[in-house]
Short mmCIF file of C-alpha atoms in Angstrom, two decimals:
data_model
loop_
_atom_site.label_atom_id
_atom_site.label_comp_id
_atom_site.label_asym_id
_atom_site.label_seq_id
_atom_site.Cartn_x
_atom_site.Cartn_y
_atom_site.Cartn_z
CA MET A 134 -111.72 169.65 105.84
CA LYS A 135 -109.24 171.54 103.72
CA ILE A 136 -109.71 175.18 104.61
CA LEU A 137 -108.19 178.28 103.10
CA VAL A 138 -108.34 181.33 105.35
CA VAL A 139 -107.86 184.66 103.58
CA ALA A 140 -107.14 187.60 105.88
CA TRP A 141 -105.19 190.78 106.29
CA SER A 142 -102.08 189.84 108.18
CA ASN A 143 -100.73 193.15 109.41
CA PRO A 144 -100.02 192.15 113.03
CA THR A 145 -101.01 195.55 114.40
CA SER A 146 -104.53 195.13 112.98
CA THR A 147 -105.33 191.68 114.29
CA ASP A 148 -103.87 188.24 114.78
CA MET A 149 -107.25 186.76 115.67
CA HIS A 150 -107.51 184.53 112.60
CA LEU A 151 -104.19 182.88 113.47
CA PHE A 152 -105.53 181.79 116.87
CA HIS A 153 -108.62 180.32 115.22
CA VAL A 154 -106.44 178.53 112.67
CA ASN A 155 -104.35 176.99 115.48
CA GLN A 156 -107.42 175.50 117.09
CA TRP A 157 -108.87 174.19 113.85
CA ARG A 158 -105.61 172.46 113.02
CA GLN A 159 -105.65 170.83 116.44
CA MET A 160 -109.15 169.59 115.58
CA GLY A 161 -107.63 167.78 112.59
CA HIS A 162 -108.47 170.20 109.79
CA GLN A 163 -105.93 171.10 107.15
CA VAL A 164 -105.87 174.89 107.25
CA ASP A 165 -103.78 177.18 105.08
CA VAL A 166 -103.58 180.94 105.44
CA PHE A 167 -103.47 183.36 102.52
CA PRO A 168 -102.22 186.68 103.94
CA PHE A 169 -103.72 189.09 101.43
CA ASP A 170 -101.31 191.95 102.15
CA LEU A 171 -98.18 189.84 101.86
CA GLU A 172 -99.44 187.93 98.81
CA VAL A 173 -100.99 190.84 96.92
CA THR A 174 -100.95 194.34 98.41
CA ASP A 175 -97.26 194.44 99.28
CA GLU A 176 -95.93 191.99 96.72
CA PRO A 177 -93.61 194.24 94.65
CA ARG A 178 -94.99 193.30 91.18
CA PHE A 179 -98.60 193.70 92.17
CA ARG A 180 -97.94 196.83 94.20
CA PHE A 181 -96.39 198.34 91.09
CA LEU A 182 -99.32 197.38 88.83
CA ASN A 183 -101.82 198.56 91.41
CA SER A 184 -100.07 201.92 91.63
CA VAL A 185 -100.54 202.37 87.87
CA GLU A 186 -104.17 201.22 87.75
CA GLY A 187 -106.15 199.92 90.73
CA CYS A 188 -106.29 196.18 90.11
CA GLU A 189 -105.57 194.70 93.53
CA LEU A 190 -109.00 193.08 93.71
CA GLU A 191 -108.67 191.39 90.31
CA ILE A 192 -105.17 190.13 91.09
CA GLY A 193 -106.27 188.91 94.51
CA GLU A 194 -109.29 187.09 93.06
CA ARG A 195 -107.12 185.24 90.56
CA ARG A 196 -104.52 184.31 93.18
CA ILE A 197 -107.17 183.06 95.64
CA ALA A 198 -108.93 181.07 92.91
CA SER A 199 -105.63 179.51 91.88
CA VAL A 200 -104.84 178.38 95.45
CA CYS A 201 -108.37 176.98 95.90
CA LYS A 202 -108.10 174.90 92.74
CA LYS A 203 -104.55 173.75 93.37
CA ASN A 204 -105.18 172.69 96.98
CA ARG A 205 -108.69 171.33 96.31
CA VAL A 206 -110.05 173.46 99.12
CA ASP A 207 -113.35 172.45 100.78
CA LEU A 208 -113.95 175.73 102.51
CA LEU A 209 -112.79 179.21 101.61
CA LEU A 210 -113.14 181.44 104.65
CA LEU A 211 -112.75 185.15 103.99
CA PHE A 212 -112.06 187.57 106.83
CA TYR A 213 -112.88 190.51 104.56
CA ASN A 214 -114.59 190.81 101.19
CA PHE A 215 -111.51 190.01 99.17
CA LEU A 216 -113.70 188.67 96.33
CA ARG A 217 -116.58 190.24 94.46
CA VAL A 218 -119.80 188.29 94.14
CA GLY A 219 -119.37 187.22 90.49
CA PRO A 220 -115.85 185.79 90.89
CA MET A 221 -116.87 184.13 94.16
CA VAL A 222 -119.84 182.36 92.55
CA ARG A 223 -117.63 181.30 89.61
CA LEU A 224 -114.93 180.01 91.95
CA ARG A 225 -117.43 178.03 93.98
CA HIS A 226 -118.87 176.51 90.83
CA GLN A 227 -115.46 175.63 89.36
CA SER A 228 -113.70 174.33 92.46
CA GLY A 229 -116.66 172.95 94.40
CA CYS A 230 -115.69 174.69 97.60
CA LYS A 231 -118.01 176.33 100.12
CA VAL A 232 -117.51 179.98 100.95
CA GLY A 233 -117.79 181.51 104.40
CA PHE A 234 -117.56 185.20 105.15
CA TYR A 235 -116.58 186.79 108.46
CA LEU A 236 -117.93 190.30 108.92
CA ASP A 237 -115.51 192.03 111.26
CA ASN A 238 -117.09 195.49 111.21
CA ASN A 239 -120.64 196.60 110.54
CA TYR A 240 -119.94 197.76 107.01
CA LEU A 241 -123.02 196.04 105.56
CA LEU A 242 -123.77 198.83 103.11
CA SER A 243 -120.24 199.13 101.79
CA GLY A 244 -119.44 197.92 98.27
CA ASP A 245 -120.28 194.30 97.59
CA THR A 246 -120.73 193.37 101.26
CA ALA A 247 -124.51 192.86 101.30
CA PRO A 248 -124.75 190.78 98.08
CA PHE A 249 -121.66 188.86 99.15
CA MET A 250 -123.25 187.93 102.49
CA SER A 251 -126.34 186.89 100.60
CA ALA A 252 -124.39 184.63 98.22
CA ALA A 253 -121.99 183.06 100.74
CA ASP A 254 -122.71 179.62 102.21
CA PHE A 255 -122.55 181.12 105.67
CA VAL A 256 -121.82 184.38 107.41
CA ALA A 257 -120.01 184.77 110.71
CA VAL A 258 -120.44 188.07 112.50
CA HIS A 259 -118.49 189.71 115.29
CA ASP A 260 -121.53 191.71 116.42
CA ARG A 261 -124.74 190.15 117.68
CA TYR A 262 -126.64 193.27 116.65
CA VAL A 263 -126.48 192.44 112.94
CA ILE A 264 -127.77 188.86 113.23
CA PRO A 265 -131.47 189.69 112.75
CA LEU A 266 -130.55 191.96 109.85
CA VAL A 267 -128.75 189.19 107.98
CA ARG A 268 -130.33 185.89 108.98
CA GLY A 269 -133.38 184.66 107.07
CA ASP A 270 -134.68 182.80 104.04
CA GLY A 271 -136.09 185.59 101.89
CA ALA A 272 -135.10 188.95 100.44
CA GLY A 273 -131.48 188.00 99.93
CA ARG A 274 -130.90 186.98 103.53
CA ASN A 275 -128.61 184.16 104.53
CA PRO A 276 -130.05 181.35 106.67
CA ASN A 277 -126.65 180.44 108.11
CA VAL A 278 -125.40 183.16 110.45
CA TYR A 279 -123.10 182.57 113.39
CA TYR A 280 -121.95 184.95 116.08
CA VAL A 281 -118.27 184.72 117.04
CA ARG A 282 -117.38 186.31 120.35
CA GLY A 283 -113.97 187.77 120.99
CA ALA A 284 -111.57 185.50 122.85
CA ALA A 285 -108.12 185.22 124.40
CA GLU A 286 -105.29 182.73 124.01
CA PRO A 287 -103.99 182.07 127.55
CA SER A 288 -100.61 180.80 126.33
CA GLU A 289 -100.01 184.21 124.78
CA HIS A 290 -102.27 186.59 126.71
CA ARG A 291 -101.00 186.10 130.23
CA PRO A 292 -99.61 187.92 133.26
CA ILE A 293 -95.86 188.53 132.88
CA ASP A 294 -93.04 190.01 134.91
CA LEU A 295 -92.04 193.45 133.70
CA SER A 296 -88.56 194.92 133.80
CA GLU A 297 -88.00 198.45 135.09
CA TRP A 298 -87.54 199.53 131.48
CA ASP A 299 -90.89 197.98 130.55
CA LYS A 300 -92.63 199.73 133.43
CA LEU A 301 -91.11 203.03 132.41
CA ARG A 302 -91.95 202.60 128.71
CA TYR A 303 -95.37 201.02 128.93
CA GLY A 304 -96.63 201.99 132.37
CA CYS A 305 -99.33 204.69 132.59
CA GLU A 306 -102.65 205.29 134.28
CA ILE A 307 -104.76 204.73 131.17
CA ALA A 308 -103.70 203.11 127.91
CA PHE A 309 -105.58 202.99 124.63
CA ILE A 310 -104.44 200.95 121.64
CA GLY A 311 -105.96 201.65 118.24
CA GLY A 312 -107.04 204.16 115.65
CA ALA A 313 -109.05 207.34 116.05
CA GLY A 314 -112.70 207.71 115.11
CA PRO A 315 -115.52 210.10 115.97
CA ASP A 316 -116.48 208.31 119.20
CA ARG A 317 -112.91 207.94 120.42
CA LEU A 318 -112.11 211.55 119.60
CA GLN A 319 -115.07 212.55 121.71
CA ALA A 320 -114.31 210.22 124.62
CA LEU A 321 -110.57 210.24 125.15
CA PRO A 322 -110.07 213.99 125.72
CA LEU A 323 -112.12 213.50 128.90
CA LEU A 324 -109.28 211.30 130.18
CA ALA A 325 -106.44 213.64 129.24
CA GLU A 326 -106.06 214.91 132.80
CA HIS A 327 -104.67 211.48 133.72
CA LYS A 328 -101.43 209.91 132.54
CA LEU A 329 -102.94 208.75 129.25
CA ARG A 330 -100.99 206.89 126.60
CA ILE A 331 -102.39 206.26 123.13
CA TRP A 332 -100.71 203.69 120.90
CA GLY A 333 -101.74 204.42 117.35
CA SER A 334 -101.09 206.44 114.24
CA PRO A 335 -100.31 210.11 115.09
CA ALA A 336 -101.94 211.22 111.82
CA ASP A 337 -105.26 209.76 113.02
CA TRP A 338 -105.12 211.64 116.31
CA SER A 339 -103.63 214.90 115.09
CA VAL A 340 -107.08 216.49 114.77
CA CYS A 341 -107.25 216.56 118.56
CA PRO A 342 -104.44 218.73 119.99
CA VAL A 343 -105.25 217.65 123.56
CA LEU A 344 -104.48 214.04 122.69
CA SER A 345 -101.56 214.48 120.29
CA PRO A 346 -98.90 214.60 123.05
CA CYS A 347 -100.18 211.25 124.38
CA VAL A 348 -99.77 209.39 121.08
CA SER A 349 -96.96 206.99 120.29
CA SER A 350 -96.58 205.74 116.72
CA GLU A 351 -94.60 202.64 117.67
CA PRO A 352 -96.16 199.47 116.28
CA VAL A 353 -97.92 197.41 118.94
CA TYR A 354 -98.48 193.66 118.66
CA GLY A 355 -97.29 190.42 120.18
CA LEU A 356 -95.28 190.69 123.38
CA LYS A 357 -95.33 194.49 123.40
CA LYS A 358 -99.12 194.44 123.48
CA ILE A 359 -99.03 191.98 126.40
CA LYS A 360 -96.59 194.25 128.23
CA ILE A 361 -98.88 197.25 127.78
CA TYR A 362 -101.83 195.22 129.07
CA ASN A 363 -99.73 194.26 132.10
CA ALA A 364 -98.20 197.67 132.75
CA ALA A 365 -101.14 200.07 132.44
CA SER A 366 -103.45 200.60 135.40
CA ILE A 367 -106.48 200.81 133.09
CA ILE A 368 -106.93 199.69 129.50
CA ILE A 369 -109.72 201.71 127.96
CA ASN A 370 -111.85 200.23 125.19
CA VAL A 371 -114.01 202.72 123.30
CA GLU A 372 -115.98 201.18 120.45
CA GLU A 373 -116.80 203.13 117.32
CA SER A 374 -120.59 202.91 117.01
CA GLU A 375 -120.37 202.70 113.21
CA LYS A 376 -118.27 199.56 113.52
CA GLN A 377 -119.90 197.61 116.33
CA ILE A 378 -122.89 197.88 118.59
CA ASP A 379 -123.28 194.69 120.60
CA ALA A 380 -119.98 192.85 120.44
CA ILE A 381 -117.26 191.55 122.71
CA ASN A 382 -114.06 193.00 121.38
CA PRO A 383 -111.17 190.50 121.54
CA ARG A 384 -109.12 193.20 123.25
CA ILE A 385 -111.35 192.94 126.33
CA CYS A 386 -110.66 189.21 126.63
CA GLU A 387 -106.95 189.62 125.93
CA VAL A 388 -106.50 192.30 128.60
CA LEU A 389 -108.42 190.34 131.21
CA ALA A 390 -106.50 187.14 130.42
CA CYS A 391 -103.33 189.15 131.11
CA GLY A 392 -104.66 190.13 134.52
CA GLY A 393 -105.31 193.68 133.32
CA PHE A 394 -108.20 195.98 134.17
CA VAL A 395 -110.68 196.97 131.44
CA LEU A 396 -112.93 199.98 131.26
CA THR A 397 -115.23 199.59 128.25
CA ASN A 398 -118.51 200.59 126.63
CA HIS A 399 -121.46 198.64 127.94
CA THR A 400 -122.83 196.02 125.56
CA ALA A 401 -125.68 193.61 126.18
CA ASP A 402 -123.51 190.70 125.15
CA LEU A 403 -120.97 191.43 127.87
CA GLU A 404 -123.83 190.82 130.30
CA ASN A 405 -124.90 187.70 128.39
CA ALA A 406 -121.38 186.38 128.66
CA GLY A 407 -121.55 186.72 132.43
CA PHE A 408 -119.68 189.99 132.98
CA ARG A 409 -120.96 192.25 135.74
CA ASP A 410 -120.12 195.90 136.15
CA GLY A 411 -117.81 196.52 139.07
CA GLU A 412 -117.28 192.79 139.62
CA SER A 413 -115.53 191.30 136.59
CA ILE A 414 -115.30 194.34 134.34
CA VAL A 415 -116.17 198.01 134.50
CA TRP A 416 -118.35 199.51 131.83
CA PHE A 417 -119.85 202.87 131.02
CA ARG A 418 -122.97 204.05 129.19
CA SER A 419 -121.87 207.65 128.76
CA TYR A 420 -118.50 209.35 128.44
CA GLU A 421 -119.16 211.27 131.65
CA GLU A 422 -119.59 207.95 133.43
CA MET A 423 -116.38 206.74 131.76
CA ALA A 424 -114.41 209.73 133.09
CA TYR A 425 -115.87 209.35 136.58
CA LYS A 426 -115.12 205.61 136.75
CA ALA A 427 -111.61 206.07 135.36
CA ALA A 428 -110.80 208.59 138.11
CA TYR A 429 -112.31 206.30 140.77
CA TYR A 430 -110.40 203.19 139.74
CA ILE A 431 -107.11 205.05 139.32
CA ARG A 432 -107.45 206.06 142.98
CA ASN A 433 -108.43 202.55 144.09
CA PRO A 434 -105.86 199.93 143.05
CA ASP A 435 -107.33 197.25 145.32
CA ALA A 436 -110.74 197.57 143.68
CA ARG A 437 -109.03 197.38 140.31
CA ARG A 438 -107.18 194.21 141.20
CA ARG A 439 -110.34 192.56 142.54
CA VAL A 440 -112.28 193.26 139.33
CA ALA A 441 -109.37 192.19 137.14
CA GLN A 442 -109.03 188.89 138.98
CA LYS A 443 -112.74 188.03 138.54
CA GLY A 444 -112.61 189.09 134.91
CA ARG A 445 -109.61 186.88 134.28
CA GLU A 446 -111.38 183.85 135.79
CA LEU A 447 -114.41 184.44 133.59
CA VAL A 448 -112.32 184.75 130.41
CA LEU A 449 -110.22 181.67 131.16
CA ASN A 450 -113.39 179.66 131.81
CA THR A 451 -115.50 180.79 128.90
CA LEU A 452 -113.79 183.05 126.36
CA THR A 453 -110.69 181.25 125.16
CA TYR A 454 -109.94 180.38 121.55
CA GLU A 455 -109.95 176.74 122.56
CA LYS A 456 -113.62 177.11 123.35
CA ILE A 457 -114.80 179.80 120.92
CA SER A 458 -112.93 178.56 117.81
CA ARG A 459 -113.91 174.95 118.32
CA GLU A 460 -117.58 175.78 118.83
CA TRP A 461 -117.47 177.88 115.68
CA MET A 462 -115.84 175.07 113.70
CA ARG A 463 -118.40 172.51 114.91
CA TRP A 464 -121.10 174.86 113.65
CA ILE A 465 -119.28 175.27 110.30
CA GLU A 466 -119.07 171.48 109.99
CA SER A 467 -122.81 171.27 110.53
CA VAL A 468 -123.62 173.73 107.71
CA CYS A 469 -120.76 172.72 105.37
CA PRO A 470 -120.44 168.94 105.40
CA PRO A 471 -117.15 167.70 103.86
CA SER A 472 -117.29 167.66 100.06
CA THR A 473 -115.65 165.27 97.63
CA ASN A 474 -112.60 167.58 97.56
CA SER A 475 -111.42 165.95 100.79
CA HIS A 476 -111.28 162.52 99.23
CA MET B 131 -95.21 185.26 119.13
CA ILE B 132 -97.95 183.67 117.03
CA TYR B 133 -97.29 186.08 114.16
CA PHE B 134 -93.58 185.31 113.79
CA ARG B 135 -94.29 181.59 114.05
CA PHE B 136 -96.84 182.01 111.27
CA LEU B 137 -94.32 183.88 109.10
CA MET B 138 -91.66 181.22 109.59
CA GLU B 139 -94.14 178.46 108.85
CA ARG B 140 -95.22 180.29 105.69
CA ALA B 141 -91.59 180.57 104.63
CA GLY B 142 -91.16 176.85 105.23
CA GLY B 143 -88.38 177.34 107.78
CA PRO B 144 -87.67 175.55 111.07
CA PRO B 145 -87.49 177.35 114.42
CA PRO B 146 -84.11 179.14 114.38
CA HIS B 147 -81.40 178.32 116.94
CA SER B 148 -79.44 181.52 116.42
CA ILE B 149 -80.71 184.94 115.36
CA CYS B 150 -78.74 188.07 114.45
CA ILE B 151 -80.41 191.47 114.28
CA LEU B 152 -78.93 194.41 112.40
CA GLY B 153 -79.23 197.22 114.93
CA HIS B 154 -81.71 200.02 114.27
CA CYS B 155 -81.06 203.60 115.39
CA GLU B 156 -84.13 203.59 117.68
CA GLU B 157 -83.65 201.77 120.97
CA TRP B 158 -87.33 200.91 121.31
CA ALA B 159 -87.23 199.17 117.94
CA ASN B 160 -84.22 197.06 118.89
CA ARG B 161 -85.79 196.11 122.22
CA GLN B 162 -89.11 195.30 120.61
CA ILE B 163 -87.53 193.02 118.02
CA VAL B 164 -85.30 191.26 120.56
CA ASP B 165 -88.24 190.80 122.94
CA GLU B 166 -90.52 189.41 120.29
CA LEU B 167 -87.95 187.02 118.85
CA SER B 168 -86.82 185.81 122.29
CA VAL B 169 -90.34 184.98 123.38
CA THR B 170 -91.28 183.41 120.03
CA TRP B 171 -88.25 181.10 119.95
CA PRO B 172 -87.09 180.89 123.59
CA LEU B 173 -84.34 178.38 122.79
CA ALA B 174 -82.71 180.61 120.18
CA LYS B 175 -79.66 182.75 120.93
CA VAL B 176 -80.39 186.32 119.88
CA PHE B 177 -77.56 188.75 118.99
CA MET B 178 -77.90 192.43 118.27
CA LEU B 179 -75.27 193.68 115.85
CA GLY B 180 -73.76 197.12 115.71
CA ASP B 181 -70.71 197.71 113.57
CA GLU B 182 -69.08 194.39 114.32
CA LYS B 183 -68.84 191.56 111.83
CA LEU B 184 -71.91 189.40 111.31
CA HIS B 185 -72.05 186.05 113.11
CA SER B 186 -73.10 183.01 111.25
CA CYS B 187 -76.78 182.49 112.16
CA ASP B 188 -79.99 180.72 111.18
CA LEU B 189 -82.03 183.90 110.89
CA LEU B 190 -80.86 187.41 110.10
CA VAL B 191 -83.27 190.23 110.95
CA VAL B 192 -83.06 193.39 108.85
CA PRO B 193 -85.18 196.25 110.21
CA PHE B 194 -86.02 199.19 107.98
CA ASP B 195 -87.98 202.44 108.00
CA GLY B 196 -90.07 203.59 105.07
CA ASP B 197 -93.21 202.20 103.52
CA SER B 198 -91.71 199.73 101.06
CA ALA B 199 -89.34 196.79 101.21
CA ALA B 200 -87.29 198.77 98.68
CA ASP B 201 -86.20 200.91 101.64
CA ALA B 202 -84.51 197.99 103.41
CA PRO B 203 -80.70 198.13 103.63
CA PRO B 204 -78.82 196.24 100.90
CA LEU B 205 -78.16 192.57 101.60
CA ASP B 206 -74.82 191.01 100.92
CA ALA B 207 -74.61 187.48 99.47
CA THR B 208 -71.73 186.78 101.85
CA PHE B 209 -74.04 186.98 104.88
CA CYS B 210 -73.76 183.59 106.50
CA THR B 211 -77.40 182.87 107.23
CA ASN B 212 -80.15 180.58 106.01
CA TRP B 213 -83.18 182.79 106.49
CA ILE B 214 -83.76 186.52 106.44
CA MET B 215 -86.53 188.49 108.13
CA ILE B 216 -87.19 191.83 106.42
CA TYR B 217 -88.72 193.83 109.23
CA GLY B 218 -90.69 196.94 108.26
CA LEU B 219 -91.20 199.26 111.22
CA GLU B 220 -93.26 201.94 109.51
CA ARG B 221 -95.94 199.94 107.74
CA ARG B 222 -95.49 196.92 110.01
CA ARG B 223 -94.83 194.66 107.03
CA ILE B 224 -92.62 191.73 107.88
CA TRP B 225 -91.44 188.98 105.55
CA ILE B 226 -89.30 185.89 106.09
CA PHE B 227 -87.53 184.25 103.14
CA ARG B 228 -84.61 181.96 102.44
CA LYS B 229 -81.52 184.11 101.94
CA GLU B 230 -81.51 183.87 98.14
CA MET B 231 -85.23 184.61 97.93
CA ALA B 232 -84.90 187.54 100.31
CA MET B 233 -82.22 189.09 98.12
CA SER B 234 -84.28 188.54 95.02
CA PHE B 235 -87.38 189.97 96.77
CA LEU B 236 -85.53 193.14 97.72
CA ALA B 237 -84.03 193.46 94.25
CA SER B 238 -87.51 193.10 92.82
CA ALA B 239 -88.92 195.76 95.17
CA ARG B 240 -86.17 198.18 94.08
CA ARG B 241 -86.65 197.35 90.41
CA PHE B 242 -90.35 198.05 90.53
CA ARG B 243 -89.83 201.28 92.43
CA ALA B 244 -87.38 202.37 89.74
CA ALA B 245 -89.88 201.29 87.09
CA ARG B 246 -92.54 203.47 88.68
CA ARG B 247 -90.21 206.47 88.42
CA ILE B 248 -89.35 205.66 84.81
CA LEU B 249 -93.05 205.42 83.94
CA ALA B 250 -93.65 208.81 85.47
CA ILE B 251 -90.78 210.42 83.54
CA THR B 252 -91.40 208.75 80.17
CA LYS B 253 -95.22 209.03 80.22
CA LEU B 254 -95.41 205.28 79.64
CA ALA B 255 -97.81 204.99 82.57
CA HIS B 256 -100.74 205.87 80.31
CA PRO B 257 -100.41 202.94 77.85
CA LEU B 258 -99.80 200.52 80.73
CA LYS B 259 -102.89 201.86 82.48
CA THR B 260 -104.89 201.29 79.29
CA CYS B 261 -103.61 197.71 79.03
CA LEU B 262 -104.56 197.01 82.64
CA ARG B 263 -108.03 198.44 82.08
CA ILE B 264 -108.52 196.17 79.07
CA TRP B 265 -107.33 193.21 81.14
CA LYS B 266 -109.82 194.08 83.88
CA ARG B 267 -112.67 194.42 81.38
CA PHE B 268 -111.74 191.04 79.91
CA LEU B 269 -111.76 189.45 83.39
CA ASN B 270 -115.11 190.99 84.26
CA SER B 271 -116.81 190.05 80.99
#
């Protein structure tokens, strides 16, 4: 299949789509990536026009449609709603491609999201919780819904040797990577008595004076992220409940693949995937439990190492992109058989 | 790692054998860029430049602060390199282009920033806004 993947490509947000693309290419698909920020948002001409009158969406829609027609794309896979429903339906009619939509946060009620999910050929979700809300044959539901678990890429997410400088820069008792939100602002102050390091935007965290001194604004992605996973005693993962409810965040898999130790919110799907509290991961159901477990595992490095080792084995056996991406693509092939565009 | 490989592939360039980085004032930034490039292309020789003269290289890395590529330092046509990575630290925007395209990209970014200022001073923003609104209405009809 000829596939066009449209995604934000700021490396500090996510590089997940690139790992999927790698696997799909190895499966023999011809996959191109349209990085929306580089092609539209930060392209000087369009940035200028958009600053005069918001028109990023219209420009993006035209650019995506043009690439689809030029490359005779079979499948347009959007990692955000970069198109509105009308232009998407028109594009599908004109170019004959199928359209898939990946919902990466639970923003179902935002803008065009719901009608877009209804009109797409399939919907992939990062959160199992939303499946029964979306899947169906009536009332605008979509019959084709697929759940994509988070995953790791062992060639990139791996244990590494750290220099003394790395240990000094990235080492800490608890590390958090990401933006602030109501849940995180409630949870992380309970960990401030430890050597806590937050990698994120200081503006986000400035509302919490206890946490502000812990925040570093340096961009984190690629090797630096791997070093943090390797250097910190605990990587804390606090989900924002407005974004996900029953998901496996890719960060969990990445940290474990690096040999790191994860303390995370409990989700039912972590259990479904085979994780067990205190054996292959450590989870919490309340922030008090989080604080208690953080203190315990900081004091017990052997227990930490044991859990991290089991977690790593589980991720390498079941939650790699080689497995997750390929299963997803086989499902896509089953709901989107190759069209005449490929011939 | 995967991100830089993606950028180079998007630019249509081969893996570089030699990389020069214009030094940034922050040590963490220099280390981060060297680390990332070295692990992405392990066979490449990576040089960090201070005030000394630029080596000839396959890829020149130009870090900058600020939220727009217009904030990147000026590029000189005499730089002996094939590819240029414009490396935004603040908004984490990174581009790779052939040298000529990189220079034209930066010139374009500066031109449009100047245009924005001119619009603000001359009040021409309003008619342009009206034109864009008409264009959007036409597209949506």
